[in-house]
One Martini backbone bead per residue (centre of mass of N, CA, C, O) as a GRO file, in nm:
protein
  291
    1MET     BB    1   1.930  -0.981   0.102
    2THR     BB    2   2.139  -1.196   0.090
    3SER     BB    3   2.438  -1.281  -0.061
    4PHE     BB    4   2.380  -1.512  -0.208
    5TRP     BB    5   2.096  -1.414  -0.370
    6SER     BB    6   2.247  -1.158  -0.474
    7GLY     BB    7   2.462  -1.314  -0.639
    8TRP     BB    8   2.263  -1.499  -0.812
    9VAL     BB    9   2.146  -1.216  -0.952
   10ILE     BB   10   2.418  -1.126  -1.067
   11VAL     BB   11   2.493  -1.348  -1.243
   12LEU     BB   12   2.217  -1.429  -1.416
   13THR     BB   13   2.187  -1.149  -1.536
   14SER     BB   14   2.471  -1.136  -1.671
   15VAL     BB   15   2.451  -1.404  -1.843
   16THR     BB   16   2.196  -1.322  -2.004
   17LEU     BB   17   2.307  -1.079  -2.139
   18ILE     BB   18   2.560  -1.242  -2.277
   19LEU     BB   19   2.388  -1.427  -2.455
   20VAL     BB   20   2.197  -1.237  -2.588
   21THR     BB   21   2.443  -1.105  -2.740
   22TRP     BB   22   2.552  -1.363  -2.879
   23LEU     BB   23   2.263  -1.445  -3.014
   24LEU     BB   24   2.282  -1.190  -3.202
   25PHE     BB   25   2.582  -1.211  -3.335
   26ALA     BB   26   2.573  -1.508  -3.428
   27ASN     BB   27   2.302  -1.444  -3.642
   28ARG     BB   28   2.429  -1.243  -3.821
   29LYS     BB   29   2.351  -1.114  -4.139
   30ARG     BB   30   2.437  -0.864  -4.388
   31ASN     BB   31   2.361  -1.076  -4.618
   32ALA     BB   32   2.212  -1.243  -4.922
   33ILE     BB   33   2.389  -1.415  -5.135
   34ASP     BB   34   2.176  -1.663  -5.110
   35GLU     BB   35   1.898  -1.794  -5.227
   36LYS     BB   36   1.751  -1.912  -4.945
   37THR     BB   37   1.604  -2.175  -4.711
   38THR     BB   38   1.455  -2.322  -4.442
   39GLY     BB   39   1.267  -2.551  -4.532
   40HIS     BB   40   0.987  -2.383  -4.473
   41VAL     BB   41   0.643  -2.487  -4.520
   42TYR     BB   42   0.326  -2.311  -4.544
   43ASP     BB   43   0.066  -2.317  -4.796
   44GLY     BB   44   0.297  -2.239  -5.023
   45ILE     BB   45   0.509  -2.108  -4.811
   46GLU     BB   46   0.822  -1.950  -4.777
   47GLU     BB   47   1.092  -1.961  -4.607
   48TRP     BB   48   1.358  -1.688  -4.579
   49ASP     BB   49   1.713  -1.662  -4.542
   50ASN     BB   50   1.711  -1.357  -4.426
   51PRO     BB   51   1.830  -1.091  -4.279
   52LEU     BB   52   1.811  -0.864  -4.067
   53PRO     BB   53   1.715  -0.561  -4.039
   54GLY     BB   54   1.907  -0.313  -3.926
   55TRP     BB   55   1.684  -0.175  -3.754
   56TRP     BB   56   1.661  -0.405  -3.585
   57PHE     BB   57   1.926  -0.488  -3.484
   58ALA     BB   58   1.940  -0.165  -3.337
   59MET     BB   59   1.730  -0.212  -3.126
   60PHE     BB   60   1.856  -0.458  -2.965
   61VAL     BB   61   2.090  -0.302  -2.879
   62ILE     BB   62   1.982  -0.089  -2.751
   63THR     BB   63   1.823  -0.276  -2.535
   64ILE     BB   64   2.113  -0.357  -2.387
   65VAL     BB   65   2.200  -0.111  -2.328
   66TRP     BB   66   1.978   0.004  -2.161
   67GLY     BB   67   2.014  -0.197  -1.975
   68VAL     BB   68   2.261  -0.188  -1.846
   69GLY     BB   69   2.234   0.095  -1.766
   70TYR     BB   70   2.027   0.058  -1.576
   71LEU     BB   71   2.167  -0.131  -1.371
   72ILE     BB   72   2.340   0.089  -1.296
   73ALA     BB   73   2.136   0.322  -1.179
   74TYR     BB   74   1.937   0.074  -1.085
   75PRO     BB   75   1.799  -0.141  -0.903
   76GLY     BB   76   1.895  -0.538  -0.987
   77MET     BB   77   2.186  -0.646  -0.849
   78GLY     BB   78   2.081  -0.695  -0.586
   79ASN     BB   79   2.241  -0.500  -0.361
   80PHE     BB   80   2.261  -0.309  -0.590
   81PRO     BB   81   2.167   0.063  -0.574
   82GLY     BB   82   2.261   0.244  -0.780
   83VAL     BB   83   2.390   0.545  -0.825
   84LEU     BB   84   2.148   0.712  -0.777
   85GLY     BB   85   1.980   0.588  -0.515
   86TRP     BB   86   1.732   0.470  -0.574
   87SER     BB   87   1.376   0.405  -0.443
   88SER     BB   88   1.046   0.308  -0.399
   89VAL     BB   89   1.058   0.447  -0.094
   90SER     BB   90   1.193   0.717  -0.125
   91GLN     BB   91   0.974   0.814  -0.343
   92HIS     BB   92   0.740   0.771  -0.158
   93GLU     BB   93   0.851   0.965   0.096
   94GLN     BB   94   0.849   1.214  -0.085
   95GLU     BB   95   0.547   1.197  -0.177
   96VAL     BB   96   0.420   1.223   0.106
   97ALA     BB   97   0.560   1.508   0.179
   98VAL     BB   98   0.417   1.672  -0.022
   99ALA     BB   99   0.132   1.620   0.046
  100ASP     BB  100   0.159   1.704   0.361
  101GLU     BB  101   0.256   1.986   0.287
  102LYS     BB  102  -0.017   2.058   0.111
  103PHE     BB  103  -0.222   1.968   0.364
  104ARG     BB  104  -0.167   2.081   0.641
  105ALA     BB  105  -0.328   2.379   0.678
  106MET     BB  106  -0.594   2.197   0.664
  107ARG     BB  107  -0.554   2.006   0.908
  108ASP     BB  108  -0.440   2.198   1.151
  109LYS     BB  109  -0.709   2.352   1.154
  110TYR     BB  110  -0.904   2.091   1.245
  111LEU     BB  111  -0.723   2.025   1.495
  112ALA     BB  112  -0.820   2.297   1.643
  113MET     BB  113  -1.106   2.125   1.644
  114SER     BB  114  -1.359   1.964   1.716
  115ILE     BB  115  -1.535   1.713   1.623
  116GLU     BB  116  -1.806   1.820   1.690
  117ASP     BB  117  -1.725   2.089   1.451
  118ILE     BB  118  -1.639   1.865   1.176
  119TYR     BB  119  -1.826   1.618   1.123
  120GLN     BB  120  -1.987   1.766   0.872
  121ASP     BB  121  -1.766   1.852   0.694
  122PRO     BB  122  -1.710   1.767   0.387
  123LYS     BB  123  -1.410   1.762   0.382
  124VAL     BB  124  -1.347   1.587   0.602
  125ARG     BB  125  -1.504   1.347   0.508
  126LYS     BB  126  -1.353   1.300   0.241
  127MET     BB  127  -1.067   1.281   0.437
  128GLY     BB  128  -1.156   1.048   0.632
  129MET     BB  129  -1.238   0.830   0.418
  130ARG     BB  130  -0.985   0.782   0.327
  131ILE     BB  131  -0.825   0.690   0.546
  132TYR     BB  132  -1.025   0.449   0.600
  133GLY     BB  133  -0.980   0.306   0.320
  134ASN     BB  134  -0.678   0.246   0.391
  135ASN     BB  135  -0.681   0.126   0.711
  136CYS     BB  136  -1.027   0.016   0.798
  137SER     BB  137  -1.177  -0.156   0.556
  138GLN     BB  138  -1.061  -0.426   0.574
  139CYS     BB  139  -1.253  -0.498   0.834
  140HIS     BB  140  -1.512  -0.290   0.824
  141GLY     BB  141  -1.572  -0.184   0.565
  142LEU     BB  142  -1.669   0.032   0.308
  143ASP     BB  143  -1.944   0.109   0.491
  144ALA     BB  144  -1.841  -0.006   0.813
  145ALA     BB  145  -2.061  -0.277   0.904
  146GLY     BB  146  -1.894  -0.496   0.904
  147ALA     BB  147  -1.820  -0.820   1.079
  148LEU     BB  148  -1.731  -1.135   1.218
  149GLY     BB  149  -1.573  -0.930   1.483
  150PHE     BB  150  -1.650  -0.675   1.338
  151PRO     BB  151  -1.747  -0.375   1.399
  152ASN     BB  152  -2.022  -0.172   1.388
  153LEU     BB  153  -2.001   0.180   1.269
  154THR     BB  154  -2.317   0.294   1.221
  155ASP     BB  155  -2.406   0.261   1.511
  156ASP     BB  156  -2.482   0.271   1.871
  157ASP     BB  157  -2.290   0.049   1.932
  158TRP     BB  158  -2.038   0.037   2.185
  159LEU     BB  159  -1.768  -0.092   2.358
  160TYR     BB  160  -1.598   0.180   2.446
  161GLY     BB  161  -1.737   0.399   2.319
  162GLY     BB  162  -1.882   0.699   2.110
  163SER     BB  163  -1.725   0.890   2.162
  164ALA     BB  164  -1.473   1.111   2.031
  165ASP     BB  165  -1.266   1.014   2.261
  166ALA     BB  166  -1.285   0.736   2.262
  167ILE     BB  167  -1.213   0.700   1.935
  168LYS     BB  168  -0.953   0.800   1.965
  169HIS     BB  169  -0.841   0.606   2.185
  170THR     BB  170  -0.872   0.358   1.988
  171LEU     BB  171  -0.675   0.465   1.761
  172ILE     BB  172  -0.418   0.501   1.914
  173ASN     BB  173  -0.468   0.206   2.136
  174GLY     BB  174  -0.617   0.008   2.081
  175ARG     BB  175  -0.781  -0.325   2.138
  176GLN     BB  176  -0.807  -0.594   2.359
  177ALA     BB  177  -0.966  -0.847   2.416
  178ALA     BB  178  -1.115  -1.064   2.726
  179MET     BB  179  -1.257  -1.345   2.648
  180PRO     BB  180  -1.301  -1.605   2.836
  181PRO     BB  181  -1.291  -1.970   2.890
  182TRP     BB  182  -1.550  -2.184   3.013
  183GLU     BB  183  -1.557  -2.513   2.975
  184SER     BB  184  -1.340  -2.596   3.219
  185ILE     BB  185  -1.604  -2.518   3.427
  186LEU     BB  186  -1.890  -2.583   3.333
  187GLY     BB  187  -1.930  -2.738   3.063
  188ASP     BB  188  -2.168  -2.817   2.891
  189LYS     BB  189  -2.425  -2.764   3.061
  190GLY     BB  190  -2.340  -2.526   3.140
  191ILE     BB  191  -2.346  -2.394   2.863
  192ALA     BB  192  -2.603  -2.400   2.792
  193GLU     BB  193  -2.746  -2.260   3.015
  194ALA     BB  194  -2.595  -2.004   2.987
  195THR     BB  195  -2.697  -1.943   2.709
  196ALA     BB  196  -3.033  -1.929   2.811
  197TYR     BB  197  -2.994  -1.673   2.952
  198VAL     BB  198  -2.891  -1.502   2.720
  199LEU     BB  199  -3.131  -1.521   2.535
  200SER     BB  200  -3.371  -1.415   2.767
  201LEU     BB  201  -3.211  -1.111   2.770
  202ASN     BB  202  -3.376  -1.089   2.464
  203GLY     BB  203  -3.639  -1.257   2.462
  204ARG     BB  204  -3.599  -1.550   2.414
  205ASP     BB  205  -3.640  -1.876   2.373
  206ALA     BB  206  -3.605  -2.090   2.688
  207ASP     BB  207  -3.545  -2.286   2.914
  208ALA     BB  208  -3.607  -2.264   3.216
  209GLN     BB  209  -3.433  -2.438   3.395
  210GLN     BB  210  -3.155  -2.319   3.221
  211VAL     BB  211  -3.209  -2.022   3.312
  212ALA     BB  212  -3.162  -2.050   3.608
  213ALA     BB  213  -2.892  -2.182   3.603
  214GLY     BB  214  -2.762  -1.977   3.426
  215GLU     BB  215  -2.793  -1.708   3.635
  216LYS     BB  216  -2.570  -1.848   3.837
  217HIS     BB  217  -2.354  -1.815   3.635
  218TYR     BB  218  -2.348  -1.535   3.566
  219GLN     BB  219  -2.308  -1.408   3.871
  220THR     BB  220  -2.024  -1.577   3.902
  221TYR     BB  221  -1.876  -1.493   3.600
  222CYS     BB  222  -1.986  -1.240   3.441
  223VAL     BB  223  -2.091  -0.952   3.622
  224ALA     BB  224  -1.799  -0.812   3.634
  225CYS     BB  225  -1.843  -0.726   3.301
  226HIS     BB  226  -2.155  -0.695   3.219
  227GLY     BB  227  -2.348  -0.693   3.462
  228PRO     BB  228  -2.655  -0.752   3.610
  229GLU     BB  229  -2.808  -0.695   3.318
  230GLY     BB  230  -2.625  -0.710   3.051
  231LYS     BB  231  -2.503  -0.405   2.967
  232GLY     BB  232  -2.238  -0.379   3.030
  233ASN     BB  233  -1.891  -0.237   2.957
  234PRO     BB  234  -1.675   0.019   2.835
  235LEU     BB  235  -1.409  -0.008   3.000
  236MET     BB  236  -1.386  -0.335   2.910
  237GLY     BB  237  -1.561  -0.427   2.623
  238ALA     BB  238  -1.824  -0.508   2.738
  239PRO     BB  239  -2.103  -0.643   2.594
  240ASN     BB  240  -2.420  -0.625   2.539
  241LEU     BB  241  -2.686  -0.885   2.576
  242THR     BB  242  -2.975  -0.755   2.512
  243ASN     BB  243  -2.963  -0.605   2.192
  244GLY     BB  244  -2.924  -0.816   1.959
  245ILE     BB  245  -2.605  -0.773   1.936
  246TRP     BB  246  -2.332  -0.915   1.754
  247LEU     BB  247  -2.047  -0.989   1.700
  248TYR     BB  248  -2.044  -1.348   1.690
  249GLY     BB  249  -2.291  -1.411   1.706
  250GLY     BB  250  -2.672  -1.485   1.796
  251SER     BB  251  -2.666  -1.801   1.821
  252THR     BB  252  -2.670  -2.066   1.975
  253GLN     BB  253  -2.401  -2.172   1.856
  254GLN     BB  254  -2.246  -1.885   1.906
  255ILE     BB  255  -2.295  -1.830   2.215
  256ALA     BB  256  -2.146  -2.100   2.285
  257HIS     BB  257  -1.862  -2.058   2.153
  258SER     BB  258  -1.776  -1.831   2.313
  259LEU     BB  259  -1.808  -1.951   2.597
  260ARG     BB  260  -1.581  -2.194   2.537
  261ILE     BB  261  -1.353  -1.989   2.376
  262GLY     BB  262  -1.379  -1.724   2.361
  263ARG     BB  263  -1.219  -1.400   2.298
  264ASN     BB  264  -0.918  -1.209   2.099
  265GLY     BB  265  -0.972  -0.938   1.980
  266LYS     BB  266  -0.803  -0.705   1.753
  267MET     BB  267  -0.699  -0.388   1.773
  268PRO     BB  268  -0.514  -0.183   1.622
  269ALA     BB  269  -0.251   0.066   1.619
  270PHE     BB  270  -0.217   0.414   1.500
  271GLY     BB  271   0.005   0.614   1.670
  272ASN     BB  272   0.247   0.542   1.461
  273THR     BB  273   0.101   0.570   1.156
  274LEU     BB  274  -0.061   0.807   1.227
  275SER     BB  275  -0.118   1.106   1.239
  276GLU     BB  276  -0.282   1.335   1.454
  277ASP     BB  277  -0.460   1.444   1.231
  278LYS     BB  278  -0.572   1.174   1.086
  279ILE     BB  279  -0.686   1.101   1.331
  280HIS     BB  280  -0.922   1.308   1.341
  281LEU     BB  281  -1.036   1.281   1.076
  282VAL     BB  282  -1.133   0.975   1.131
  283ALA     BB  283  -1.278   1.017   1.363
  284ALA     BB  284  -1.503   1.214   1.270
  285TYR     BB  285  -1.607   1.009   1.043
  286ILE     BB  286  -1.705   0.794   1.240
  287TYR     BB  287  -1.880   0.952   1.439
  288GLY     BB  288  -2.067   1.032   1.170
  289LEU     BB  289  -2.206   0.757   1.117
  290SER     BB  290  -2.382   0.774   1.411
  291ASN     BB  291  -2.493   1.108   1.388
   0.00000   0.00000   0.00000
């Protein structure tokens, strides 16, 4: 927070407290000397101008004093941290440290074992599922079935390989897709022809002439990544174009769109945000989803 806004918060809070206190004492009446009404009458019921009960007034005073004490002890006045030095960040870090210490022995035990040996353990699945829910479900879904642009983690189709080591590598380092756009090179006609050829790789109906022309485009521009038979290449993250599984949709329009504009999906790296043991556990959970 900048100095200006910090000062603004301090002044606004202080003025509010002063005005509330003044309002409370300025309208205080100790005794009802004359029995008068406020002039408000509703359905035959008159509102009497009586003093605020003492206990009620005392509660207001206590609330104001408590509020001032809170603002002295805890953050609330701009950049002033409070005399106790408390912050939500430090409390969170302390609670996380306590939890880590409590479960570290269990996690270290599993870290010393291979994913293939632990992925079926109910405790591992439970811990891994929680880590997955906090860090991965936003993109891949709670059921890990994925969505448009986010891979399904429950099938046998893996862009970068589905071995335990490959999954851990992906989690630690992340992935960056690199499907280049071809519209400027192929033009509308070439995009339609290449689309027809990709459809034919899946046994789907397509114009024979377009398929023949599209195969030439494929062998010129696409074979380096997707392979001569369109089976893909896990080393490059190039998908298999023959199995009917599509990351960005498999309709004619969606395939043409991918060819036209390319794709640049990004899988974030968790190597700096999750500890080694947590990555091991969530990798075991993900590995178990398709095995």
